[in-house]
């Protein structure tokens, strides 16, 4: 009798273990209390809603307040995590994980979830709860995008007319014959621009599209990670990662201080055919000019009127990885239609101190700034403001249905929720 | 006999001292090269930049085969290979404009800094790799 009971207990236990094994992701408990390490304007608070999932890149929130994140390193073999409200607002747990590919881009539009690897874009049908119906069988929308290992991540956003926009980063710093090599001349025309260094537009509902079926929507963009469709202006905005190593490559023209500050990290508004000028020029926010790049005959001063002018220009190398136009009603009026930008933080300012690792806000109206940009959320890095020492590095941004702002971190895999309450 | 031993001890300890001295000198010179050429990507602490520029701290590339290491400095590195299970995206430029002495010094510095402890890289070793390349 006793043996039988033990046997039953054992098999029940094995059954439980078996079921647990099928649940790929164990939830990591986080405190839902306010995270006071994040410094915010008065009335705002931040809390961690998830922590410890590794390289969490971009984030998309459904109208039902479900959260999808894209990982650039598989977590328990999965590249997309879905978090759901566990018990009321504020507490989330992993309800699903799927997708065996790494990547950065993720977006929710209509009844679909869109996600990108570094070469392809997929979409997943959502049900009325905003949950993926068939996680193992997505539709492949775009295939064969160039991945030459530098600036390889593919960020995505959609307009309201059935198009999806994807960044294809240039596999180069400044389109020299030999990348990042002192004395190597710039190539004009830059051969990279045919297949990279810009934003490509595809149909959001057509399967297996390749370059030939896409449109090079905008060019002359070295690398874009943060991009968003502005519904107020009905146009695409992107944040460019500017070129590196002005001092390393041209020590006679730039000292280390100038090289840390330049070139500007730029916010551009794009239309079909826009050309932002990489690799031939860069923007200098200290003199508000488009400066000829030294690989193409520039001396650090010669400027041009050609090419798009940025809407806002920030100090160099801050690495803008997330862009979001705020359309919610929770935050005060000044935030409406303004831009939040998640700066991942610099590396190419060494030996000067590093900078960034914060979320910036730009007050805007009709796609133009109507005030100075300001640091909105800071403190992610902790004490060591460096790419390797930072505790957290802001990466993706999303707005919840209640108007809260979500910020991801791709160092430890933390997701922050920032909310406002009138003080 | 005793004299011979004493002389031997004297000679060997002097050459040991000389060797240590030259290692220190090489490290000192190597640090200047490092700060000028390498630091902006590999950082002051040799830690590199996660996912972009590889670290130089106790990695098999730094502590292992010297010929390969010298080759990377001379030819640059554009291959995407895992370094201690991590991939790094940025291309490294060739630095064949550096002299054999500068390359020997900077690699000796790297192999004896950032927590590393490995043998010096000599001018002859750099020269051998450079000539083989031609």
Coordinates of C-alpha atoms in Angstrom, one line a residue:
Chain A
X1 CA 0.0 0.0 0.0
X2 CA 2.7 2.4 1.1
X3 CA 4.7 1.6 -2.0
X4 CA 1.7 2.3 -4.2
X5 CA 1.2 5.7 -2.5
X6 CA 4.8 6.6 -3.1
X7 CA 4.6 5.4 -6.7
X8 CA 1.5 7.6 -7.3
X9 CA 3.1 10.5 -5.5
X10 CA 6.2 10.1 -7.6
X11 CA 4.4 9.9 -10.9
X12 CA 2.3 13.0 -9.9
X13 CA 5.6 14.7 -9.1
X14 CA 7.1 13.7 -12.4
X15 CA 3.9 14.9 -14.2
X16 CA 4.3 18.3 -12.5
X17 CA 8.0 18.5 -13.4
X18 CA 7.1 17.5 -17.0
X19 CA 4.5 20.3 -17.3
X20 CA 7.0 22.8 -15.8
X21 CA 9.6 21.7 -18.4
X22 CA 7.1 22.6 -21.1
X23 CA 6.8 26.1 -19.8
X24 CA 9.9 27.5 -21.4
X25 CA 10.3 30.7 -19.3
X26 CA 10.3 30.8 -15.6
X27 CA 9.1 34.2 -14.3
X28 CA 11.7 36.3 -12.6
X29 CA 10.1 38.1 -9.6
X30 CA 10.6 41.8 -9.4
X31 CA 9.6 44.3 -6.8
X32 CA 6.7 46.5 -8.1
X33 CA 7.8 49.3 -5.9
X34 CA 9.1 52.6 -7.2
X35 CA 12.7 52.4 -8.6
X36 CA 14.3 55.5 -7.1
X37 CA 17.5 55.1 -9.0
X38 CA 15.8 56.5 -12.0
X39 CA 15.7 60.3 -11.8
X40 CA 12.6 61.9 -13.3
X41 CA 10.8 65.3 -13.4
X42 CA 8.4 66.0 -10.6
X43 CA 5.2 63.8 -10.6
X44 CA 6.8 61.0 -12.5
X45 CA 7.7 57.6 -11.1
X46 CA 9.5 54.6 -12.5
X47 CA 9.1 51.0 -11.5
X48 CA 10.6 47.8 -12.9
X49 CA 7.9 45.5 -14.3
X50 CA 10.4 42.8 -15.5
X51 CA 14.1 42.2 -14.9
X52 CA 16.7 39.7 -15.9
X53 CA 15.7 38.7 -19.4
X54 CA 19.0 39.7 -21.0
X55 CA 19.3 41.6 -24.2
X56 CA 15.8 43.1 -24.4
X57 CA 15.8 45.5 -27.4
X58 CA 12.6 47.0 -28.8
X59 CA 9.2 46.8 -27.2
X60 CA 5.6 47.0 -28.4
X61 CA 2.5 47.2 -26.2
X62 CA -1.0 46.0 -27.4
X63 CA -4.2 48.0 -26.8
X64 CA -5.0 45.3 -24.2
X65 CA -1.8 46.3 -22.3
X66 CA 0.1 43.1 -23.2
X67 CA 3.8 43.7 -23.8
X68 CA 6.0 42.1 -26.5
X69 CA 9.8 42.5 -26.5
X70 CA 12.4 41.4 -29.1
X71 CA 15.6 39.9 -27.8
X72 CA 19.1 40.1 -29.4
X73 CA 20.2 37.0 -27.5
X74 CA 17.8 34.0 -27.1
X75 CA 16.4 33.5 -23.7
X76 CA 15.7 29.8 -23.1
X77 CA 15.9 29.4 -26.8
X78 CA 13.3 32.1 -27.6
X79 CA 13.7 35.5 -29.2
X80 CA 10.3 37.1 -28.4
X81 CA 8.7 37.4 -24.9
X82 CA 5.1 38.2 -24.2
X83 CA 4.2 39.7 -20.8
X84 CA 0.7 40.0 -19.5
X85 CA -0.8 41.7 -16.6
X86 CA -0.8 39.2 -13.8
X87 CA -2.9 40.8 -11.1
X88 CA -4.2 44.2 -12.0
X89 CA -2.1 47.0 -13.3
X90 CA 1.7 47.2 -12.6
X91 CA 2.5 43.5 -12.3
X92 CA 3.5 41.5 -15.4
X93 CA 4.6 38.0 -16.0
X94 CA 5.8 36.1 -19.1
X95 CA 2.7 34.5 -20.6
X96 CA 4.4 33.2 -23.8
X97 CA 7.7 33.0 -25.5
X98 CA 8.4 32.1 -29.2
X99 CA 10.5 32.8 -32.2
X100 CA 13.9 31.1 -32.5
X101 CA 15.7 34.1 -34.0
X102 CA 17.5 37.1 -32.5
X103 CA 16.8 40.7 -33.6
X104 CA 15.8 44.1 -32.5
X105 CA 12.6 45.3 -34.2
X106 CA 9.0 44.7 -32.9
X107 CA 5.7 46.5 -33.6
X108 CA 2.0 46.0 -33.1
X109 CA -0.3 47.3 -35.8
X110 CA -3.9 46.3 -36.3
X111 CA -4.3 42.6 -35.8
X112 CA -0.7 41.7 -36.3
X113 CA 2.6 41.6 -34.4
X114 CA 5.6 42.4 -36.6
X115 CA 9.1 41.3 -35.6
X116 CA 12.5 41.4 -37.3
X117 CA 15.6 39.3 -37.3
X118 CA 18.8 40.9 -38.7
X119 CA 17.8 39.7 -42.2
X120 CA 14.0 39.2 -42.3
X121 CA 10.7 40.6 -41.1
X122 CA 7.9 38.3 -39.8
X123 CA 4.3 38.9 -38.7
X124 CA 2.1 37.0 -36.4
X125 CA -1.7 37.1 -36.3
X126 CA -3.2 38.4 -33.0
X127 CA -6.5 37.4 -31.5
X128 CA -9.1 39.8 -29.9
X129 CA -7.0 39.7 -26.7
X130 CA -3.9 40.8 -28.5
X131 CA -2.3 37.4 -28.2
X132 CA -0.4 35.6 -30.9
X133 CA -2.5 32.9 -32.4
X134 CA 0.1 30.7 -34.0
X135 CA 3.5 31.5 -32.5
X136 CA 5.5 28.9 -34.4
X137 CA 4.1 29.8 -37.9
X138 CA 4.6 33.4 -38.6
X139 CA 4.2 34.8 -42.1
X140 CA 7.5 36.0 -43.7
X141 CA 7.0 39.5 -45.0
X142 CA 10.5 40.5 -46.0
X143 CA 13.5 38.3 -46.7
X144 CA 17.2 38.6 -47.7
X145 CA 18.0 42.0 -46.1
X146 CA 21.7 42.7 -46.0
X147 CA 23.6 41.7 -42.8
X148 CA 27.3 42.4 -43.0
X149 CA 27.7 42.4 -39.2
X150 CA 28.2 46.1 -38.7
X151 CA 25.0 48.0 -37.9
X152 CA 23.1 44.8 -38.6
X153 CA 20.0 45.3 -36.5
X154 CA 16.8 45.9 -38.4
X155 CA 14.4 48.3 -36.7
X156 CA 10.8 48.6 -37.9
X157 CA 7.8 50.9 -37.8
X158 CA 4.5 51.1 -39.8
X159 CA 2.4 53.9 -41.2
X160 CA -1.4 54.0 -41.4
X161 CA -1.4 53.1 -45.1
X162 CA -0.2 49.5 -45.0
X163 CA 3.5 50.1 -45.3
X164 CA 6.3 48.9 -43.1
X165 CA 9.7 50.8 -42.9
X166 CA 12.9 49.0 -42.0
X167 CA 16.4 50.4 -41.4
X168 CA 19.2 48.7 -43.3
X169 CA 22.4 50.1 -41.6
X170 CA 25.6 50.7 -43.6
X171 CA 28.2 48.1 -43.0
X172 CA 30.8 50.8 -42.6
X173 CA 31.8 53.8 -40.5
X174 CA 32.4 56.4 -43.2
X175 CA 32.4 54.4 -46.5
X176 CA 36.2 54.4 -46.8
X177 CA 37.9 51.9 -49.2
X178 CA 39.2 50.3 -46.0
X179 CA 36.8 50.6 -43.1
X180 CA 38.0 52.6 -40.1
X181 CA 41.5 52.8 -41.6
X182 CA 43.6 56.0 -41.3
X183 CA 44.5 57.3 -44.8
X184 CA 42.0 55.2 -46.7
X185 CA 40.0 57.5 -49.0
X186 CA 36.2 57.8 -49.1
X187 CA 34.4 56.1 -52.0
X188 CA 32.3 58.5 -54.1
X189 CA 29.7 57.4 -55.0
X190 CA 29.5 55.2 -52.0
X191 CA 28.6 51.7 -53.3
X192 CA 27.0 50.7 -49.9
X193 CA 24.1 53.0 -50.5
X194 CA 22.5 50.7 -53.2
X195 CA 21.6 48.1 -50.6
X196 CA 22.1 49.7 -47.2
X197 CA 22.6 53.0 -45.4
X198 CA 19.0 54.0 -45.6
X199 CA 15.3 53.2 -44.9
X200 CA 13.5 50.7 -47.1
X201 CA 9.7 50.6 -47.5
X202 CA 7.8 47.3 -48.0
X203 CA 4.1 46.3 -48.0
X204 CA 3.0 45.2 -44.6
X205 CA 0.8 42.4 -45.9
X206 CA 2.8 40.9 -48.8
X207 CA 4.8 37.8 -48.3
X208 CA 8.4 37.1 -49.1
X209 CA 9.3 40.5 -50.4
X210 CA 13.0 41.1 -51.4
X211 CA 14.9 44.3 -52.2
X212 CA 13.4 44.4 -55.7
X213 CA 9.9 44.7 -54.3
X214 CA 10.9 47.3 -51.7
X215 CA 11.5 51.0 -52.2
X216 CA 14.6 52.7 -50.9
X217 CA 12.5 55.3 -49.1
X218 CA 15.4 57.4 -47.8
X219 CA 19.2 57.2 -48.1
X220 CA 22.3 58.7 -46.7
X221 CA 21.6 57.3 -43.2
X222 CA 24.6 55.5 -41.6
X223 CA 22.6 53.6 -39.1
X224 CA 19.2 54.0 -37.6
X225 CA 18.0 52.1 -34.6
X226 CA 15.2 54.3 -33.2
X227 CA 12.4 55.3 -35.6
X228 CA 8.7 56.1 -35.3
X229 CA 5.8 57.1 -37.4
X230 CA 4.5 60.6 -36.4
X231 CA 0.7 60.5 -36.6
X232 CA 0.5 64.3 -36.2
X233 CA 2.6 65.0 -39.3
X234 CA 1.8 61.6 -40.9
X235 CA 5.5 61.1 -41.7
X236 CA 8.5 59.0 -40.7
X237 CA 11.1 60.2 -38.2
X238 CA 14.4 58.5 -37.5
X239 CA 17.4 59.0 -35.2
X240 CA 20.7 58.4 -36.9
X241 CA 23.8 57.0 -35.2
X242 CA 26.6 59.4 -36.5
X243 CA 30.0 58.3 -37.6
X244 CA 32.8 57.4 -35.3
X245 CA 36.6 58.2 -35.0
X246 CA 37.1 61.7 -36.3
X247 CA 40.2 62.0 -34.2
X248 CA 41.6 58.5 -34.8
X249 CA 41.3 59.0 -38.5
X250 CA 42.1 62.7 -38.8
X251 CA 44.2 63.7 -35.7
X252 CA 45.4 66.9 -37.5
X253 CA 41.8 68.1 -37.9
X254 CA 40.1 67.0 -34.7
X255 CA 41.3 66.8 -31.1
X256 CA 39.9 64.2 -28.8
X257 CA 37.4 66.7 -27.3
X258 CA 36.0 67.7 -30.7
X259 CA 35.9 64.0 -31.7
X260 CA 33.9 63.2 -28.6
X261 CA 31.3 66.0 -29.3
X262 CA 31.1 65.5 -33.1
X263 CA 29.3 64.6 -35.2
X264 CA 25.8 65.3 -33.9
X265 CA 23.3 62.5 -33.4
X266 CA 20.4 63.7 -35.6
X267 CA 16.6 63.5 -35.6
X268 CA 15.4 63.6 -39.2
X269 CA 12.0 63.8 -40.7
X270 CA 11.9 61.7 -43.9
X271 CA 9.9 61.6 -47.0
X272 CA 10.3 59.4 -50.0
X273 CA 13.6 60.4 -51.7
X274 CA 15.1 62.1 -48.6
X275 CA 18.9 62.0 -48.5
X276 CA 20.6 62.8 -45.2
X277 CA 24.1 62.9 -46.7
X278 CA 26.1 60.0 -45.1
X279 CA 28.9 59.4 -45.8
X280 CA 29.7 62.7 -47.5
X281 CA 28.7 65.0 -44.7
X282 CA 27.9 65.1 -41.0
X283 CA 26.1 67.6 -38.9
X284 CA 27.8 69.9 -36.4
X285 CA 25.4 71.2 -33.8
X286 CA 28.0 73.6 -32.4
X287 CA 27.9 75.7 -35.6
X288 CA 24.6 74.4 -37.0
X289 CA 26.1 73.3 -40.3
X290 CA 26.3 70.3 -42.6
X291 CA 30.1 69.8 -42.7
X292 CA 31.9 68.0 -45.5
X293 CA 33.3 64.7 -44.1
X294 CA 37.1 64.6 -44.0
X295 CA 37.2 61.5 -46.2
X296 CA 35.5 63.5 -48.9
X297 CA 37.7 66.6 -48.9
X298 CA 36.4 68.3 -45.8
X299 CA 38.7 70.2 -43.3
X300 CA 36.3 70.2 -40.4
X301 CA 34.9 73.6 -41.5
X302 CA 33.8 73.4 -45.1
X303 CA 30.0 73.1 -45.2
X304 CA 27.2 72.5 -47.8
X305 CA 23.6 73.3 -48.2
X306 CA 22.8 70.0 -49.8
X307 CA 21.0 67.1 -48.1
X308 CA 18.4 67.0 -45.4
X309 CA 18.8 69.2 -42.3
X310 CA 18.1 67.5 -39.0
X311 CA 15.0 68.5 -37.0
X312 CA 17.1 68.3 -33.8
X313 CA 20.8 67.6 -33.3
X314 CA 22.3 66.1 -30.1
X315 CA 25.9 65.8 -28.9
X316 CA 27.9 63.0 -30.5
X317 CA 28.0 59.3 -30.0
X318 CA 25.1 59.1 -27.5
X319 CA 23.6 56.2 -29.6
X320 CA 19.9 56.8 -30.0
X321 CA 18.3 53.4 -29.9
X322 CA 14.6 54.2 -29.3
X323 CA 12.3 57.0 -30.6
X324 CA 8.7 57.5 -29.6
X325 CA 6.2 60.3 -30.3
X326 CA 4.0 60.6 -27.2
X327 CA 0.3 60.6 -28.0
X328 CA -1.1 59.6 -24.6
X329 CA -3.2 61.6 -22.1
X330 CA -1.6 60.6 -18.9
X331 CA 1.5 62.9 -19.0
X332 CA 1.1 66.7 -18.8
X333 CA 0.1 68.7 -21.9
X334 CA 3.7 69.7 -22.8
X335 CA 4.5 66.0 -23.6
X336 CA 1.8 65.6 -26.2
X337 CA 3.2 64.9 -29.6
X338 CA 6.8 65.4 -28.3
X339 CA 9.6 63.0 -28.9
X340 CA 11.1 60.6 -26.3
X341 CA 14.6 59.3 -27.3
X342 CA 16.3 56.5 -25.5
X343 CA 20.1 57.0 -25.7
X344 CA 21.9 53.8 -25.3
X345 CA 25.1 55.7 -24.2
X346 CA 28.4 56.3 -25.9
X347 CA 31.7 54.4 -26.3
X348 CA 33.4 56.5 -29.0
X349 CA 34.0 59.4 -26.6
X350 CA 37.1 57.8 -25.0
X351 CA 39.5 59.0 -23.7
X352 CA 36.9 61.8 -22.8
X353 CA 34.2 60.8 -20.4
X354 CA 31.3 58.8 -21.8
X355 CA 27.8 60.3 -22.2
X356 CA 24.2 59.3 -22.7
X357 CA 22.6 56.3 -20.9
X358 CA 19.4 58.4 -20.5
X359 CA 16.0 59.1 -22.0
X360 CA 15.6 62.6 -23.5
X361 CA 12.4 64.5 -24.2
X362 CA 12.0 67.0 -27.0
X363 CA 8.8 69.2 -26.8
X364 CA 7.3 69.3 -30.3
X365 CA 4.4 70.6 -32.3
X366 CA 3.6 69.5 -35.9
X367 CA 6.9 67.7 -36.1
X368 CA 9.0 70.8 -35.1
X369 CA 10.6 71.4 -31.7
X370 CA 8.8 74.1 -29.7
X371 CA 11.3 74.1 -26.8
X372 CA 14.7 72.9 -25.8
X373 CA 15.4 69.2 -25.4
X374 CA 15.9 67.9 -21.8
X375 CA 17.0 64.8 -20.1
X376 CA 13.8 63.2 -19.0
X377 CA 15.0 60.0 -17.3
X378 CA 18.5 59.4 -16.0
X379 CA 20.3 57.0 -13.6
X380 CA 20.1 53.8 -15.7
X381 CA 23.8 53.3 -15.8
X382 CA 24.4 53.6 -12.1
X383 CA 27.9 54.8 -10.9
X384 CA 30.0 53.6 -13.8
X385 CA 29.0 55.6 -16.9
X386 CA 30.6 53.4 -19.5
X387 CA 29.4 50.8 -22.0
X388 CA 30.8 47.9 -20.0
X389 CA 30.2 49.3 -16.5
X390 CA 26.7 50.6 -17.0
X391 CA 24.1 48.6 -15.0
X392 CA 21.4 49.3 -17.5
X393 CA 21.4 50.9 -21.0
X394 CA 18.1 52.4 -22.4
X395 CA 17.2 50.8 -25.7
X396 CA 13.5 50.6 -26.7
X397 CA 10.5 52.8 -26.0
X398 CA 6.7 52.1 -26.1
X399 CA 3.5 53.8 -24.9
X400 CA 0.9 51.8 -23.0
X401 CA -2.8 52.2 -23.5
X402 CA -3.0 54.1 -20.3
X403 CA -0.4 56.6 -21.5
X404 CA 2.5 55.1 -19.4
X405 CA 5.9 55.1 -21.0
X406 CA 7.9 51.8 -21.2
X407 CA 11.7 51.8 -21.4
X408 CA 13.7 48.6 -22.1
X409 CA 17.3 47.9 -21.1
X410 CA 19.4 45.5 -23.2
X411 CA 22.2 44.9 -20.6
X412 CA 20.2 43.1 -17.9
X413 CA 16.9 42.9 -19.6
X414 CA 14.9 45.2 -17.4
X415 CA 11.6 46.8 -18.5
X416 CA 10.7 50.0 -16.7
X417 CA 7.3 51.6 -16.6
X418 CA 7.2 55.4 -16.1
X419 CA 3.9 56.9 -14.9
X420 CA 2.7 60.3 -14.0
X421 CA 0.5 61.6 -11.2
X422 CA -0.1 65.3 -10.6
X423 CA 1.9 66.2 -7.4
Chain B
X1 CA 84.4 25.1 -9.5
X2 CA 82.8 27.4 -7.0
X3 CA 84.0 30.3 -9.0
X4 CA 82.4 28.9 -12.1
X5 CA 79.1 28.5 -10.3
X6 CA 79.3 31.9 -8.8
X7 CA 80.1 33.4 -12.2
X8 CA 77.2 31.5 -13.8
X9 CA 74.8 32.7 -11.1
X10 CA 76.0 36.2 -11.6
X11 CA 75.6 36.0 -15.4
X12 CA 72.2 34.4 -15.4
X13 CA 70.8 36.8 -12.8
X14 CA 72.1 39.8 -14.7
X15 CA 70.5 38.6 -17.9
X16 CA 67.3 37.9 -16.0
X17 CA 67.4 41.4 -14.6
X18 CA 68.2 42.7 -18.1
X19 CA 65.2 40.8 -19.5
X20 CA 62.9 42.1 -16.8
X21 CA 64.2 45.5 -17.4
X22 CA 63.5 45.3 -21.1
X23 CA 60.1 43.9 -20.5
X24 CA 59.3 46.9 -18.3
X25 CA 60.7 49.2 -20.9
X26 CA 58.7 47.6 -23.6
X27 CA 55.5 47.7 -21.5
X28 CA 56.1 51.4 -20.9
X29 CA 56.6 52.2 -24.6
X30 CA 53.6 49.9 -25.4
X31 CA 51.3 51.9 -23.2
X32 CA 52.0 55.1 -25.2
X33 CA 51.1 53.2 -28.4
X34 CA 48.0 51.7 -26.8
X35 CA 46.7 55.1 -25.6
X36 CA 47.2 56.6 -29.1
X37 CA 46.0 53.8 -31.3
X38 CA 44.0 51.3 -29.4
X39 CA 42.2 53.0 -26.5
X40 CA 39.4 54.7 -28.3
X41 CA 37.9 51.3 -29.3
X42 CA 39.3 48.8 -26.7
X43 CA 38.9 51.4 -23.8
X44 CA 41.3 52.4 -21.1
X45 CA 40.7 49.3 -19.1
X46 CA 41.0 46.9 -22.1
X47 CA 37.4 45.9 -21.6
X48 CA 36.3 46.8 -25.1
X49 CA 32.6 47.6 -25.8
X50 CA 30.0 44.9 -25.4
X51 CA 28.9 43.5 -28.9
X52 CA 31.0 46.0 -30.8
X53 CA 34.7 46.0 -29.9
X54 CA 36.2 42.9 -28.2
X55 CA 37.8 42.9 -24.8
X56 CA 41.6 42.3 -24.3
X57 CA 41.2 40.9 -20.8
X58 CA 42.4 37.3 -20.6
X59 CA 40.9 36.2 -23.9
X60 CA 42.4 33.4 -25.9
X61 CA 43.2 35.8 -28.7
X62 CA 45.4 37.9 -26.5
X63 CA 47.0 35.2 -24.4
X64 CA 47.3 32.5 -27.2
X65 CA 49.2 32.2 -30.5
X66 CA 51.4 35.3 -30.8
X67 CA 51.6 34.9 -34.6
X68 CA 47.8 35.3 -34.9
X69 CA 47.8 38.2 -32.6
X70 CA 50.6 40.0 -34.5
X71 CA 48.7 39.2 -37.7
X72 CA 45.5 40.9 -36.4
X73 CA 47.4 44.1 -35.7
X74 CA 49.1 44.0 -39.1
X75 CA 46.0 43.0 -41.2
X76 CA 43.1 44.2 -39.1
X77 CA 40.1 42.0 -38.5
X78 CA 36.9 41.9 -40.4
X79 CA 35.9 38.3 -39.8
X80 CA 33.0 37.8 -37.5
X81 CA 34.2 35.1 -35.1
X82 CA 33.2 34.4 -31.5
X83 CA 35.7 35.6 -28.9
X84 CA 34.9 33.7 -25.6
X85 CA 31.4 33.0 -27.0
X86 CA 30.5 36.6 -27.9
X87 CA 30.4 38.2 -31.3
X88 CA 31.7 41.7 -32.0
X89 CA 30.4 43.9 -34.9
X90 CA 32.9 46.5 -35.6
X91 CA 35.7 46.0 -38.1
X92 CA 39.3 46.6 -36.9
X93 CA 41.6 48.5 -39.2
X94 CA 45.0 47.2 -40.2
X95 CA 47.8 48.9 -38.3
X96 CA 50.7 48.0 -40.5
X97 CA 51.9 51.7 -40.4
X98 CA 53.2 50.9 -36.9
X99 CA 56.8 49.8 -36.7
X100 CA 57.8 46.3 -35.7
X101 CA 59.1 47.8 -32.4
X102 CA 55.8 49.6 -31.8
X103 CA 53.8 46.5 -32.4
X104 CA 56.0 44.4 -30.2
X105 CA 55.7 47.0 -27.5
X106 CA 52.0 47.4 -27.6
X107 CA 51.4 43.6 -27.7
X108 CA 53.8 43.1 -24.8
X109 CA 51.9 45.9 -22.9
X110 CA 48.5 44.2 -23.6
X111 CA 49.8 40.8 -22.6
X112 CA 51.1 42.1 -19.3
X113 CA 48.2 44.5 -18.4
X114 CA 44.5 44.3 -17.8
X115 CA 45.1 41.3 -15.6
X116 CA 47.0 39.4 -18.3
X117 CA 50.3 37.7 -17.7
X118 CA 52.1 36.3 -20.8
X119 CA 55.4 36.4 -22.5
X120 CA 56.7 39.4 -24.3
X121 CA 56.3 39.9 -28.1
X122 CA 59.7 40.5 -29.7
X123 CA 60.6 42.7 -32.7
X124 CA 61.9 39.5 -34.4
X125 CA 58.5 37.8 -34.0
X126 CA 56.7 40.8 -35.5
X127 CA 59.2 41.0 -38.3
X128 CA 58.7 37.3 -39.1
X129 CA 54.9 37.7 -39.5
X130 CA 55.3 40.8 -41.5
X131 CA 57.7 39.2 -43.9
X132 CA 55.7 36.1 -44.3
X133 CA 52.7 38.3 -45.3
X134 CA 54.6 39.7 -48.3

